[in-house]
XYZ file of C-alpha atoms in Angstrom:
198
model
C 19.364 73.001 6.190
C 16.701 72.507 8.837
C 14.553 75.911 9.101
C 12.758 74.820 12.312
C 13.943 76.626 15.268
C 13.955 74.402 18.352
C 15.229 75.322 21.812
C 18.025 73.061 22.990
C 18.176 74.180 26.531
C 18.322 70.880 28.087
C 19.760 67.455 26.064
C 19.034 64.462 28.034
C 20.866 61.086 27.318
C 18.699 58.038 27.889
C 19.861 54.355 27.794
C 18.423 52.704 24.907
C 18.062 49.293 26.973
C 16.357 50.643 29.870
C 12.358 50.439 29.258
C 11.606 52.239 32.349
C 13.872 55.426 31.311
C 12.471 55.394 27.784
C 8.993 55.619 29.131
C 9.832 58.140 31.828
C 11.526 60.322 29.182
C 7.835 61.016 27.865
C 7.324 63.326 31.154
C 10.691 64.675 31.508
C 10.916 68.471 30.720
C 13.903 68.374 28.529
C 13.882 70.027 25.016
C 15.573 67.167 23.448
C 16.426 63.389 24.371
C 19.313 61.427 23.025
C 18.257 57.820 22.909
C 21.533 55.985 23.313
C 22.550 52.728 21.418
C 26.174 53.318 22.004
C 28.031 53.768 25.482
C 25.391 53.083 27.827
C 24.596 49.627 26.391
C 26.735 46.619 26.666
C 27.762 44.395 23.750
C 25.405 41.611 24.202
C 22.620 44.240 24.646
C 23.001 46.018 21.449
C 20.426 44.341 19.205
C 17.723 44.263 22.116
C 18.390 48.075 22.756
C 18.257 48.858 18.866
C 14.855 46.950 18.660
C 13.471 48.700 21.899
C 14.565 52.305 21.084
C 13.336 51.938 17.388
C 9.982 50.484 18.374
C 9.578 53.048 21.072
C 10.286 55.856 18.733
C 8.012 54.611 16.075
C 5.241 54.371 18.422
C 5.646 58.199 19.490
C 4.287 59.887 22.805
C 7.416 62.120 23.371
C 5.308 65.313 22.682
C 7.285 68.216 21.267
C 10.499 66.828 22.512
C 13.255 66.574 19.807
C 14.172 62.836 19.597
C 17.864 61.915 18.365
C 19.104 58.400 18.451
C 22.701 57.858 18.965
C 24.097 54.838 17.161
C 27.084 52.977 17.437
C 30.158 53.949 15.427
C 29.868 52.911 11.652
C 33.175 51.023 11.934
C 31.562 48.904 14.594
C 29.593 45.844 13.995
C 26.297 47.320 15.005
C 26.806 50.905 13.476
C 25.330 50.114 9.987
C 22.178 48.284 11.214
C 21.696 51.030 13.841
C 21.940 53.637 11.013
C 19.434 51.940 8.656
C 16.792 51.175 11.572
C 17.188 54.527 13.193
C 16.764 56.067 9.764
C 13.318 54.534 9.437
C 11.928 55.544 12.974
C 10.816 58.987 12.023
C 13.301 60.321 14.601
C 14.443 63.724 14.405
C 17.997 63.077 14.099
C 20.702 60.590 14.309
C 23.596 61.289 16.384
C 27.094 59.626 14.912
C 29.736 59.097 17.435
C 33.414 59.604 17.355
C 33.260 61.690 14.079
C 36.793 62.331 12.993
C 36.022 63.928 9.392
C 33.590 65.410 7.023
C 33.657 62.134 4.885
C 32.303 60.244 7.918
C 29.246 62.581 8.074
C 28.866 62.551 4.391
C 28.919 58.743 4.522
C 26.388 58.562 7.296
C 24.171 60.972 5.561
C 24.207 58.958 2.316
C 23.488 55.667 4.191
C 20.512 57.428 6.196
C 18.945 58.244 2.713
C 19.615 55.076 1.040
C 17.879 53.437 4.047
C 14.801 55.430 3.435
C 15.434 58.381 6.110
C 13.292 61.367 5.492
C 15.434 64.416 3.733
C 14.389 66.354 6.891
C 16.098 63.979 9.272
C 19.142 65.652 10.733
C 22.471 64.574 11.302
C 24.618 65.280 14.478
C 28.180 64.790 14.757
C 29.879 63.926 18.339
C 33.176 65.841 18.645
C 35.050 63.418 20.973
C 38.345 62.788 19.718
C 41.615 64.827 19.183
C 40.981 64.582 15.295
C 37.466 65.605 15.559
C 38.297 68.830 17.243
C 41.064 69.387 14.883
C 38.679 68.801 11.766
C 35.826 70.481 13.360
C 35.828 72.996 10.815
C 35.594 70.672 7.754
C 32.873 68.566 9.560
C 30.782 72.053 10.037
C 31.461 72.468 6.110
C 29.718 69.248 5.426
C 26.381 70.658 6.995
C 24.397 71.794 3.898
C 25.138 68.463 2.105
C 24.597 66.014 4.947
C 21.605 68.058 6.763
C 24.178 68.190 9.654
C 22.577 70.452 12.339
C 24.381 69.978 15.462
C 27.750 69.369 17.041
C 27.831 67.666 20.228
C 30.941 67.548 22.269
C 32.148 64.358 24.178
C 34.306 66.039 26.833
C 34.807 62.843 28.870
C 36.378 61.045 26.055
C 38.394 64.002 24.934
C 39.768 64.233 28.752
C 40.505 60.621 28.326
C 42.250 60.686 25.000
C 44.450 63.621 25.762
C 45.153 62.373 29.163
C 44.010 65.502 30.511
C 42.680 65.966 34.252
C 39.165 66.781 34.970
C 39.264 70.008 37.120
C 36.200 71.921 38.473
C 36.719 74.977 36.232
C 37.252 72.429 32.987
C 40.348 74.837 31.819
C 41.831 71.780 29.732
C 38.363 71.706 27.869
C 37.977 75.268 27.101
C 40.052 75.431 23.896
C 38.098 72.384 22.528
C 34.834 74.013 23.241
C 35.844 77.104 21.685
C 36.923 75.668 18.733
C 33.649 73.486 18.335
C 31.769 76.772 18.933
C 33.519 78.665 16.131
C 33.151 75.943 13.829
C 29.442 75.555 14.488
C 28.586 79.129 14.317
C 30.573 79.734 10.838
C 28.198 76.958 9.307
C 24.900 78.013 11.155
C 25.026 74.770 13.439
C 24.220 74.196 17.214
C 26.698 73.052 19.554
C 25.952 71.151 22.770
C 28.560 70.797 25.669
C 29.485 67.660 27.107
C 27.608 65.765 29.736
C 27.148 67.066 33.287
C 29.148 64.682 35.393
C 27.449 65.575 38.776
């Protein structure tokens, strides 16, 4: 487990294909930056985004901000190359999207290691499917073996997949958030809420 205590009061997603955004991120007062290769990048820009993000992360300049690279799913045509490239950048962590089981996290951690990622490089799990919520406990249980340090909620995807309605007080989301918080705290993990839509 990672023994460094870092505040994660603000976590900002930045589109991996946007050069200006990646440069601006160096001066934004956020504790953590998630440089995104997945949802914010069109299919025909995936490889360019990977190259750009990995180049920028390796070059540094982000100060004390925690740098996490969100890869494409390992079952996609880009996921494996994303993981291998991200592992070699020196990024603080790799965010794996749409995690449904502990096996997926253990597989990602093993691939990260094989690609030459540092043992200290964290794995973060995106909980954004109904199965991911149901398996949050077993995903959390993989923490020590996978260097999993954080669960991240994908509340918009969960709303879409469950056909629940977005309402101001987020009533449909509260049970999912609670499940993730309990699983995270049971295994000493941090947990990050879904994106702020406004």
